[in-house]
Amino acid sequence: MKTLAVLLALAGALVLQTTLAGLMTGGRLAVNLVLVAVVYLALAYGPVTGMLAGAAGGLAQDALAGAIVGIGGLSKTLVGFLVGILGAQFIVSTALPRFVMFVSATLLHELVFQALDALLQSRGFAPQYMAVLFQAVCNGVVGVAAFLIVENGPDVLARRRMRRASFAKRRF
Amino acid sequence: MLDIRQRTGYLFLAVMVAQVILVSAQVQSKSGVRILSLVTFEAFSHLERAASGGISGTRGVWDRYVALRGLRSENDELKKELASLQVKLQEEHALAERTTKLQELLDLKTEAGLPTIAAEVIAGNPNPGMRTITIDRGSADGVQADMSVIGPAGVIGRVVGPPARHAARVQLLIDRNAAAGALTERARAGGMVVGMDADPPLRMELVSNLADVKVGDAVIASGVDGIYPKGFRIGRVERSERGNGLYRTITVRPSVDFSSLEEVLVVLVPPRPATRDEGSK
């Protein structure tokens, strides 16, 4: 069940990422949903799931992107593993620590990814710091929102259903 | 017996080493995992097509139902009628705009005299750092790797990697790994246009400091790369300064609006080997 949930989360993130990117071709999509999914899974399920989700998500992203397959996989494996370990060591159950975790994970991922890419493509390492920071913040917001939706969504729906039911009883 | 921490550590090490080997294999052979890439791309292109269709459907539902439902809250009957007419007018405008775009593509197809096939953009790149798009034409339509992709405004990019049966990946000219042989239309100064992460997103390299390149000069494809058809518009020179070494520092504003690509044309001419710079004097 957990494996299915992880695979569905990764596939969903990939489809959403490519579809959104297709709607704004040329411009850069300021959020990396696959990375958000990997960090989310690492925080929710621990380092092993984080690492394996990172490897699977990263490899799929690389294969689809047409880049050297493994760069994204390596960086996301590292990020998934570290986030999973940190998530198990510290209390990361409120919005702020989670946001910090998503932001730090994005910064680390971009640093590793761009360094590896520059190394393998024989290009100078020159990251666009503002773009990276913006992506980190966007990933943080999306990640925290995902946690809020998953954790509170069912409760909100149940409450709404109960309210509707009580209204219906009052009417008749 | 290994404890859980040790096991996690070993697993992490194994996954990392496996990926390092995977990367190394590609760096050496440049074609190490083409099959993996192709299979993933092929399988995923169907999902992308479905998602693209879903988005179009949702847009349609939004335009035709949700927007109209919002207008129902208006009590005034006349306002309601006017708004519904306005929505219809918008739809007509959108339809007319799309028709104009398709007409432009058709005109270009006739003008270019090259065998081309029209394609629709169905997805972007999953990696935010890369500028590629996925189109709904593939090997079944005659699309091959390295075929150029153009639009009414000029050069868009080239097909990269092996295409799937009904989808292909196109590297945009503004991607940081993209390059095209180019020359200035006025002075015929030859060089190479490369993509970069900046504004404007194109830079013209290898143009001699002695060349006469002015701001506003049109930059066109030189055809020396064997991919892009000669004479097609790339952009206009936005900055041209004398460089420190042998070459000028030139930035180019692309003529194509890469932020709104919907339909493109794939030139169905297989790439030929690159030639010597025939455009420069």
Tab-separated table of C-alpha atoms in Angstrom:
chain	number	residue	atom	x	y	z
A	1	MET	CA	0.000	0.000	0.000
A	2	LYS	CA	2.827	2.361	0.936
A	3	THR	CA	4.754	1.479	-2.232
A	4	LEU	CA	1.687	2.190	-4.336
A	5	ALA	CA	1.162	5.532	-2.585
A	6	VAL	CA	4.819	6.470	-3.171
A	7	LEU	CA	4.672	5.502	-6.855
A	8	LEU	CA	1.389	7.348	-7.336
A	9	ALA	CA	2.771	10.459	-5.639
A	10	LEU	CA	5.858	10.432	-7.879
A	11	ALA	CA	3.913	9.751	-11.073
A	12	GLY	CA	1.385	12.456	-10.179
A	13	ALA	CA	4.157	14.951	-9.495
A	14	LEU	CA	5.837	14.121	-12.814
A	15	VAL	CA	2.633	14.449	-14.844
A	16	LEU	CA	1.737	17.713	-13.128
A	17	GLN	CA	5.262	19.066	-13.559
A	18	THR	CA	5.437	18.313	-17.303
A	19	THR	CA	1.895	19.579	-17.901
A	20	LEU	CA	2.504	22.848	-16.048
A	21	ALA	CA	5.860	23.272	-17.794
A	22	GLY	CA	4.095	22.740	-21.127
A	23	LEU	CA	1.702	25.566	-20.340
A	24	MET	CA	4.568	27.981	-19.782
A	25	THR	CA	7.146	26.921	-22.331
A	26	GLY	CA	10.263	29.025	-22.547
A	27	GLY	CA	9.844	30.410	-19.090
A	28	ARG	CA	11.042	28.402	-16.138
A	29	LEU	CA	8.568	26.728	-13.895
A	30	ALA	CA	9.569	27.950	-10.444
A	31	VAL	CA	8.656	24.766	-8.630
A	32	ASN	CA	10.087	21.254	-8.792
A	33	LEU	CA	7.131	19.053	-7.876
A	34	VAL	CA	9.124	15.811	-8.063
A	35	LEU	CA	11.567	17.160	-5.506
A	36	VAL	CA	8.662	18.327	-3.338
A	37	ALA	CA	7.205	14.811	-3.535
A	38	VAL	CA	10.562	13.241	-2.588
A	39	VAL	CA	11.030	15.537	0.430
A	40	TYR	CA	7.422	14.977	1.471
A	41	LEU	CA	7.834	11.196	1.297
A	42	ALA	CA	11.150	11.360	3.172
A	43	LEU	CA	9.560	13.419	5.954
A	44	ALA	CA	6.492	11.220	6.090
A	45	TYR	CA	8.086	7.762	5.807
A	46	GLY	CA	11.773	8.086	6.739
A	47	PRO	CA	15.197	7.814	5.071
A	48	VAL	CA	14.781	4.506	3.214
A	49	THR	CA	11.568	5.573	1.487
A	50	GLY	CA	13.012	9.036	0.901
A	51	MET	CA	16.146	7.613	-0.676
A	52	LEU	CA	14.297	5.113	-2.896
A	53	ALA	CA	11.686	7.690	-3.891
A	54	GLY	CA	14.526	10.097	-4.683
A	55	ALA	CA	16.272	7.522	-6.852
A	56	ALA	CA	13.087	6.525	-8.705
A	57	GLY	CA	11.771	10.073	-9.124
A	58	GLY	CA	15.157	11.456	-10.114
A	59	LEU	CA	15.846	8.728	-12.680
A	60	ALA	CA	12.385	9.135	-14.208
A	61	GLN	CA	12.832	12.911	-14.340
A	62	ASP	CA	16.253	12.525	-15.981
A	63	ALA	CA	14.963	10.042	-18.527
A	64	LEU	CA	12.092	12.335	-19.453
A	65	ALA	CA	14.215	15.460	-19.507
A	66	GLY	CA	16.634	13.973	-22.036
A	67	ALA	CA	19.598	14.754	-19.820
A	68	ILE	CA	22.306	12.429	-18.520
A	69	VAL	CA	20.314	9.815	-16.627
A	70	GLY	CA	21.499	9.666	-13.031
A	71	ILE	CA	22.338	13.271	-12.184
A	72	GLY	CA	18.863	14.025	-10.871
A	73	GLY	CA	18.693	10.521	-9.401
A	74	LEU	CA	21.910	11.017	-7.445
A	75	SER	CA	20.966	14.429	-6.114
A	76	LYS	CA	17.453	13.383	-5.162
A	77	THR	CA	18.679	10.155	-3.524
A	78	LEU	CA	21.037	12.222	-1.379
A	79	VAL	CA	18.345	14.761	-0.529
A	80	GLY	CA	15.720	12.088	0.218
A	81	PHE	CA	18.126	10.225	2.501
A	82	LEU	CA	19.319	13.306	4.416
A	83	VAL	CA	15.814	14.740	4.813
A	84	GLY	CA	14.578	11.345	6.026
A	85	ILE	CA	17.345	11.187	8.659
A	86	LEU	CA	16.802	14.785	9.781
A	87	GLY	CA	13.035	14.249	9.851
A	88	ALA	CA	13.538	11.282	12.175
A	89	GLN	CA	15.972	13.159	14.449
A	90	PHE	CA	14.046	16.415	14.877
A	91	ILE	CA	10.412	17.300	15.409
A	92	VAL	CA	9.187	18.398	12.003
A	93	SER	CA	5.457	18.488	12.559
A	94	THR	CA	4.670	22.170	12.250
A	95	ALA	CA	4.685	24.458	9.232
A	96	LEU	CA	7.895	26.402	9.903
A	97	PRO	CA	10.328	23.482	10.351
A	98	ARG	CA	8.781	21.790	7.338
A	99	PHE	CA	9.184	24.943	5.271
A	100	VAL	CA	12.839	25.207	6.351
A	101	MET	CA	13.324	21.557	5.426
A	102	PHE	CA	11.836	22.010	1.930
A	103	VAL	CA	13.894	25.164	1.337
A	104	SER	CA	17.179	23.591	2.539
A	105	ALA	CA	16.491	20.416	0.555
A	106	THR	CA	15.930	22.438	-2.628
A	107	LEU	CA	19.112	24.446	-2.090
A	108	LEU	CA	21.134	21.270	-1.528
A	109	HIS	CA	19.523	19.537	-4.499
A	110	GLU	CA	20.177	22.438	-6.873
A	111	LEU	CA	23.757	22.764	-5.660
A	112	VAL	CA	24.505	19.067	-6.203
A	113	PHE	CA	22.527	18.835	-9.450
A	114	GLN	CA	24.070	21.902	-11.057
A	115	ALA	CA	27.583	21.000	-9.889
A	116	LEU	CA	27.271	17.485	-11.366
A	117	ASP	CA	25.728	18.857	-14.564
A	118	ALA	CA	28.521	21.432	-14.951
A	119	LEU	CA	31.142	18.762	-14.264
A	120	LEU	CA	29.774	16.246	-16.764
A	121	GLN	CA	28.964	18.779	-19.470
A	122	SER	CA	32.405	20.446	-19.037
A	123	ARG	CA	30.778	23.756	-18.274
A	124	GLY	CA	31.538	26.382	-15.641
A	125	PHE	CA	29.600	26.106	-12.394
A	126	ALA	CA	27.506	29.278	-12.367
A	127	PRO	CA	24.194	28.788	-10.599
A	128	GLN	CA	21.517	31.476	-10.873
A	129	TYR	CA	21.286	32.148	-7.145
A	130	MET	CA	18.099	34.220	-7.254
A	131	ALA	CA	16.303	31.641	-9.411
A	132	VAL	CA	17.425	28.850	-7.071
A	133	LEU	CA	16.278	30.786	-4.006
A	134	PHE	CA	12.936	31.550	-5.632
A	135	GLN	CA	12.470	27.892	-6.501
A	136	ALA	CA	13.369	26.922	-2.926
A	137	VAL	CA	10.717	29.264	-1.508
A	138	CYS	CA	8.106	28.055	-4.024
A	139	ASN	CA	8.907	24.424	-3.202
A	140	GLY	CA	8.617	25.283	0.503
A	141	VAL	CA	5.186	26.834	0.073
A	142	VAL	CA	3.911	23.957	-2.096
A	143	GLY	CA	5.368	21.344	0.284
A	144	VAL	CA	3.843	22.879	3.408
A	145	ALA	CA	0.521	23.251	1.577
A	146	ALA	CA	0.683	19.563	0.567
A	147	PHE	CA	1.176	18.549	4.212
A	148	LEU	CA	-1.735	20.760	5.287
A	149	ILE	CA	-4.020	19.310	2.627
A	150	VAL	CA	-3.110	15.687	3.340
A	151	GLU	CA	-3.300	16.094	7.119
A	152	ASN	CA	-6.362	18.310	7.375
A	153	GLY	CA	-8.206	17.531	4.146
A	154	PRO	CA	-10.069	14.424	5.352
A	155	ASP	CA	-11.088	16.170	8.616
A	156	VAL	CA	-12.414	19.199	6.760
A	157	LEU	CA	-14.383	16.988	4.391
A	158	ALA	CA	-15.801	14.921	7.276
A	159	ARG	CA	-16.813	18.086	9.155
A	160	ARG	CA	-18.505	19.479	6.059
A	161	ARG	CA	-20.357	16.202	5.542
A	162	MET	CA	-21.525	16.209	9.163
A	163	ARG	CA	-22.679	19.829	8.902
A	164	ARG	CA	-24.642	19.029	5.752
A	165	ALA	CA	-26.209	16.020	7.436
A	166	SER	CA	-27.260	18.072	10.479
A	167	PHE	CA	-28.778	20.758	8.212
A	168	ALA	CA	-30.729	18.109	6.360
A	169	LYS	CA	-32.063	16.729	9.683
A	170	ARG	CA	-33.169	20.208	10.797
A	171	ARG	CA	-35.079	20.789	7.572
A	172	PHE	CA	-37.085	17.586	7.683
B	1	MET	CA	23.374	-9.481	11.941
B	2	LEU	CA	23.189	-5.932	10.624
B	3	ASP	CA	21.144	-3.427	12.606
B	4	ILE	CA	18.641	-1.202	10.818
B	5	ARG	CA	20.947	1.845	10.712
B	6	GLN	CA	23.746	-0.138	9.127
B	7	ARG	CA	21.354	-1.651	6.610
B	8	THR	CA	20.025	1.801	5.647
B	9	GLY	CA	23.576	3.057	5.255
B	10	TYR	CA	24.565	0.140	3.021
B	11	LEU	CA	21.402	0.543	0.945
B	12	PHE	CA	22.128	4.247	0.514
B	13	LEU	CA	25.680	3.468	-0.529
B	14	ALA	CA	24.484	0.821	-3.009
B	15	VAL	CA	21.920	3.154	-4.592
B	16	MET	CA	24.477	5.956	-4.893
B	17	VAL	CA	27.181	3.700	-6.361
B	18	ALA	CA	24.693	2.218	-8.868
B	19	GLN	CA	23.798	5.690	-10.077
B	20	VAL	CA	27.422	6.796	-10.276
B	21	ILE	CA	28.088	3.754	-12.494
B	22	LEU	CA	25.042	4.652	-14.595
B	23	VAL	CA	26.267	8.221	-15.059
B	24	SER	CA	29.825	7.087	-15.838
B	25	ALA	CA	28.565	4.678	-18.503
B	26	GLN	CA	26.790	7.502	-20.295
B	27	VAL	CA	29.662	9.931	-20.047
B	28	GLN	CA	31.921	7.378	-21.735
B	29	SER	CA	29.601	6.061	-24.426
B	30	LYS	CA	27.109	8.962	-24.777
B	31	SER	CA	24.458	6.359	-25.527
B	32	GLY	CA	24.457	4.216	-22.416
B	33	VAL	CA	20.834	4.319	-21.448
B	34	ARG	CA	19.065	5.383	-24.619
B	35	ILE	CA	16.652	2.494	-24.227
B	36	LEU	CA	15.741	3.444	-20.652
B	37	SER	CA	15.224	7.037	-21.745
B	38	LEU	CA	13.196	6.014	-24.796
B	39	VAL	CA	10.971	3.565	-22.934
B	40	THR	CA	10.248	6.090	-20.166
B	41	PHE	CA	9.575	8.815	-22.706
B	42	GLU	CA	7.338	6.562	-24.820
B	43	ALA	CA	5.312	5.429	-21.821
B	44	PHE	CA	5.063	8.872	-20.333
B	45	SER	CA	4.097	10.605	-23.580
B	46	HIS	CA	0.669	8.923	-23.371
B	47	LEU	CA	0.187	10.274	-19.856
B	48	GLU	CA	1.338	13.700	-21.006
B	49	ARG	CA	-1.083	13.631	-23.924
B	50	ALA	CA	-3.896	12.653	-21.553
B	51	ALA	CA	-2.931	15.378	-19.082
B	52	SER	CA	-2.763	17.935	-21.887
B	53	GLY	CA	-6.211	16.828	-23.065
B	54	GLY	CA	-7.464	17.042	-19.481
B	55	ILE	CA	-6.176	20.589	-19.138
B	56	SER	CA	-7.862	21.612	-22.396
B	57	GLY	CA	-11.078	19.994	-21.167
B	58	THR	CA	-10.868	21.743	-17.805
B	59	ARG	CA	-10.234	25.018	-19.567
B	60	GLY	CA	-13.304	24.396	-21.681
B	61	VAL	CA	-15.405	23.565	-18.623
B	62	TRP	CA	-14.093	26.667	-16.872
B	63	ASP	CA	-14.836	28.919	-19.840
B	64	ARG	CA	-18.203	27.477	-20.631
B	65	TYR	CA	-19.625	26.563	-17.236
B	66	VAL	CA	-17.872	28.009	-14.173
B	67	ALA	CA	-17.497	31.484	-15.640
B	68	LEU	CA	-21.148	31.483	-16.657
B	69	ARG	CA	-22.224	30.213	-13.228
B	70	GLY	CA	-20.450	33.168	-11.677
B	71	LEU	CA	-22.489	35.454	-13.864
B	72	ARG	CA	-25.754	33.933	-12.636
B	73	SER	CA	-25.303	35.813	-9.419
B	74	GLU	CA	-25.994	38.976	-11.395
B	75	ASN	CA	-29.657	39.875	-10.875
B	76	ASP	CA	-29.970	42.093	-13.850
B	77	GLU	CA	-31.105	40.023	-16.819
B	78	LEU	CA	-29.538	42.358	-19.344
B	79	LYS	CA	-26.154	42.224	-17.681
B	80	LYS	CA	-26.389	38.470	-17.709
B	81	GLU	CA	-27.160	38.418	-21.399
B	82	LEU	CA	-24.358	40.878	-22.155
B	83	ALA	CA	-21.872	38.845	-20.160
B	84	SER	CA	-22.852	35.654	-21.917
B	85	LEU	CA	-22.384	37.413	-25.243
B	86	GLN	CA	-19.006	38.666	-24.096
B	87	VAL	CA	-17.957	35.144	-23.211
B	88	LYS	CA	-19.064	34.019	-26.649
B	89	LEU	CA	-17.131	36.879	-28.201
B	90	GLN	CA	-14.033	35.836	-26.266
B	91	GLU	CA	-14.440	32.334	-27.579
B	92	GLU	CA	-14.767	33.668	-31.103
B	93	HIS	CA	-11.660	35.806	-30.564
B	94	ALA	CA	-9.738	32.789	-29.266
B	95	LEU	CA	-10.929	30.757	-32.253
B	96	ALA	CA	-9.968	33.534	-34.678
B	97	GLU	CA	-6.553	33.877	-33.022
B	98	ARG	CA	-5.958	30.159	-33.308
B	99	THR	CA	-7.052	30.229	-36.949
B	100	THR	CA	-4.644	33.121	-37.621
B	101	LYS	CA	-1.824	31.185	-35.979
B	102	LEU	CA	-2.585	28.099	-38.025
B	103	GLN	CA	-2.830	30.265	-41.167
B	104	GLU	CA	0.598	31.742	-40.363
B	105	LEU	CA	1.981	28.246	-39.984
B	106	LEU	CA	0.388	27.240	-43.273
B	107	ASP	CA	1.842	30.309	-45.019
B	108	LEU	CA	5.250	29.497	-43.589
B	109	LYS	CA	4.906	25.919	-44.766
B	110	THR	CA	4.227	27.153	-48.300
B	111	GLU	CA	6.955	29.808	-48.204
B	112	ALA	CA	9.633	27.586	-46.766
B	113	GLY	CA	9.348	25.008	-49.507
B	114	LEU	CA	10.575	22.408	-47.064
B	115	PRO	CA	8.712	19.255	-46.182
B	116	THR	CA	7.215	20.011	-42.787
B	117	ILE	CA	4.663	18.649	-40.405
B	118	ALA	CA	2.618	20.675	-37.933
B	119	ALA	CA	2.783	19.587	-34.300
B	120	GLU	CA	1.163	20.632	-31.064
B	121	VAL	CA	3.033	21.230	-27.808
B	122	ILE	CA	1.746	18.732	-25.233
B	123	ALA	CA	4.201	19.084	-22.335
B	124	GLY	CA	7.279	20.808	-20.996
B	125	ASN	CA	10.422	19.537	-19.299
B	126	PRO	CA	10.029	17.938	-15.856
B	127	ASN	CA	13.333	19.497	-14.855
B	128	PRO	CA	12.921	23.227	-14.160
B	129	GLY	CA	16.501	23.907	-15.287
B	130	MET	CA	16.019	22.614	-18.822
B	131	ARG	CA	14.102	24.198	-21.634
B	132	THR	CA	12.581	21.490	-23.750
B	133	ILE	CA	9.049	20.750	-24.868
B	134	THR	CA	7.235	17.614	-25.941
B	135	ILE	CA	5.311	17.630	-29.219
B	136	ASP	CA	2.597	15.235	-30.389
B	137	ARG	CA	4.500	13.968	-33.448
B	138	GLY	CA	6.992	11.142	-33.401
B	139	SER	CA	8.745	8.482	-35.442
B	140	ALA	CA	5.419	7.325	-36.890
B	141	ASP	CA	5.073	10.761	-38.512
B	142	GLY	CA	8.616	10.734	-39.902
B	143	VAL	CA	10.204	12.758	-37.126
B	144	GLN	CA	13.851	11.934	-36.430
B	145	ALA	CA	16.463	13.131	-33.970
B	146	ASP	CA	18.133	16.454	-34.855
B	147	MET	CA	15.382	17.632	-37.184
B	148	SER	CA	14.819	21.352	-36.813
B	149	VAL	CA	11.631	22.845	-35.424
B	150	ILE	CA	10.460	26.242	-36.653
B	151	GLY	CA	7.565	28.628	-36.223
B	152	PRO	CA	6.188	31.652	-38.087
B	153	ALA	CA	8.583	33.939	-36.181
B	154	GLY	CA	11.696	31.852	-36.744
B	155	VAL	CA	13.812	29.029	-35.354
B	156	ILE	CA	12.414	27.291	-32.267
B	157	GLY	CA	14.765	24.373	-31.675
B	158	ARG	CA	15.599	20.816	-32.672
B	159	VAL	CA	14.376	17.319	-31.912
B	160	VAL	CA	16.616	15.707	-29.316
B	161	GLY	CA	16.985	12.060	-28.464
B	162	PRO	CA	15.163	9.255	-30.184
B	163	PRO	CA	11.500	10.209	-30.680
B	164	ALA	CA	8.680	7.999	-29.422
B	165	ARG	CA	6.056	6.767	-31.910
B	166	HIS	CA	3.714	9.684	-31.369
B	167	ALA	CA	5.812	12.162	-29.388
B	168	ALA	CA	9.186	13.834	-29.590
B	169	ARG	CA	11.276	16.001	-27.316
B	170	VAL	CA	12.343	19.388	-28.689
B	171	GLN	CA	15.251	21.308	-27.225
B	172	LEU	CA	14.456	25.021	-27.417
B	173	LEU	CA	17.134	27.312	-28.809
B	174	ILE	CA	17.176	29.169	-25.471
B	175	ASP	CA	18.197	26.060	-23.514
B	176	ARG	CA	21.660	26.414	-21.988
B	177	ASN	CA	22.874	23.349	-23.915
B	178	ALA	CA	21.499	24.505	-27.282
B	179	ALA	CA	23.490	26.088	-30.105
B	180	ALA	CA	22.992	26.994	-33.758
B	181	GLY	CA	25.208	28.253	-36.555
B	182	ALA	CA	24.237	31.869	-37.227
B	183	LEU	CA	25.164	35.004	-39.122
B	184	THR	CA	24.054	38.606	-39.113
B	185	GLU	CA	21.833	39.450	-42.069
B	186	ARG	CA	23.418	42.827	-42.851
B	187	ALA	CA	27.167	42.222	-42.496
B	188	ARG	CA	27.072	38.391	-42.908
B	189	ALA	CA	29.259	38.026	-39.796
B	190	GLY	CA	29.243	34.345	-38.906
B	191	GLY	CA	29.216	32.848	-35.433
B	192	MET	CA	27.294	30.572	-33.147
B	193	VAL	CA	24.159	31.388	-31.185
B	194	VAL	CA	23.911	29.650	-27.803
B	195	GLY	CA	21.208	29.639	-25.160
B	196	MET	CA	21.830	30.915	-21.649
B	197	ASP	CA	20.063	31.514	-18.334
B	198	ALA	CA	19.750	35.259	-18.693
B	199	ASP	CA	17.739	38.001	-20.297
B	200	PRO	CA	17.974	38.085	-23.300
B	201	PRO	CA	18.382	34.317	-23.421
B	202	LEU	CA	20.672	34.097	-26.477
B	203	ARG	CA	24.336	34.919	-26.924
B	204	MET	CA	26.223	35.039	-30.228
B	205	GLU	CA	29.720	33.647	-29.880
B	206	LEU	CA	32.799	33.352	-32.089
B	207	VAL	CA	32.166	36.633	-33.913
B	208	SER	CA	35.430	38.456	-34.561
B	209	ASN	CA	36.076	41.805	-32.898
B	210	LEU	CA	36.694	43.132	-36.409
B	211	ALA	CA	33.187	42.205	-37.603
B	212	ASP	CA	30.656	44.968	-38.151
B	213	VAL	CA	27.794	44.005	-35.848
B	214	LYS	CA	25.375	46.677	-34.694
B	215	VAL	CA	22.463	46.722	-32.262
B	216	GLY	CA	19.277	45.855	-34.136
B	217	ASP	CA	20.950	43.670	-36.766
B	218	ALA	CA	18.887	40.631	-37.650
B	219	VAL	CA	20.488	37.275	-36.814
B	220	ILE	CA	19.601	34.344	-39.061
B	221	ALA	CA	20.502	30.655	-39.211
B	222	SER	CA	23.606	30.050	-41.316
B	223	GLY	CA	22.874	26.395	-41.992
B	224	VAL	CA	26.456	25.349	-41.230
B	225	ASP	CA	25.362	23.122	-38.362
B	226	GLY	CA	23.449	20.921	-40.787
B	227	ILE	CA	20.323	21.129	-38.630
B	228	TYR	CA	18.658	24.525	-38.975
B	229	PRO	CA	17.594	25.660	-42.461
B	230	LYS	CA	19.674	28.580	-43.729
B	231	GLY	CA	18.070	32.019	-43.660
B	232	PHE	CA	15.520	31.398	-40.939
B	233	ARG	CA	15.224	34.211	-38.414
B	234	ILE	CA	16.762	33.691	-34.962
B	235	GLY	CA	16.506	37.149	-33.435
B	236	ARG	CA	17.935	40.657	-33.261
B	237	VAL	CA	21.190	41.896	-31.761
B	238	GLU	CA	20.413	43.612	-28.474
B	239	ARG	CA	23.973	44.333	-27.319
B	240	SER	CA	27.198	44.274	-29.273
B	241	GLU	CA	30.466	45.188	-27.575
B	242	ARG	CA	34.126	44.669	-28.288
B	243	GLY	CA	35.323	41.705	-26.228
B	244	ASN	CA	38.563	41.290	-24.271
B	245	GLY	CA	39.915	38.499	-26.448
B	246	LEU	CA	39.373	37.873	-30.147
B	247	TYR	CA	35.602	37.842	-30.123
B	248	ARG	CA	32.779	40.332	-29.626
B	249	THR	CA	30.259	40.094	-26.783
B	250	ILE	CA	26.870	39.902	-28.465
B	251	THR	CA	23.474	39.222	-26.918
B	252	VAL	CA	20.479	38.395	-29.080
B	253	ARG	CA	16.770	38.857	-28.400
B	254	PRO	CA	14.968	35.836	-29.963
B	255	SER	CA	12.298	36.572	-32.553
B	256	VAL	CA	10.172	33.685	-31.289
B	257	ASP	CA	8.072	34.256	-28.186
B	258	PHE	CA	9.038	31.105	-26.332
B	259	SER	CA	6.508	31.742	-23.579
B	260	SER	CA	3.518	30.989	-25.800
B	261	LEU	CA	4.360	28.050	-28.013
B	262	GLU	CA	1.300	26.077	-28.993
B	263	GLU	CA	1.845	24.879	-32.557
B	264	VAL	CA	5.167	24.344	-34.297
B	265	LEU	CA	6.449	22.939	-37.587
B	266	VAL	CA	8.958	20.106	-37.731
B	267	VAL	CA	11.176	20.277	-40.816
B	268	LEU	CA	11.208	16.725	-42.126
B	269	VAL	CA	14.695	16.960	-43.588
B	270	PRO	CA	17.224	14.678	-41.934
B	271	PRO	CA	20.249	16.540	-40.588
B	272	ARG	CA	23.346	16.587	-42.776
B	273	PRO	CA	26.943	16.760	-41.540
B	274	ALA	CA	28.043	20.220	-40.420
B	275	THR	CA	29.915	22.244	-43.049
B	276	ARG	CA	32.455	25.035	-42.909
B	277	ASP	CA	31.066	28.529	-42.303
B	278	GLU	CA	29.668	29.429	-45.687
B	279	GLY	CA	27.903	32.554	-44.501
B	280	SER	CA	30.824	34.663	-43.333
B	281	LYS	CA	32.776	36.725	-45.780
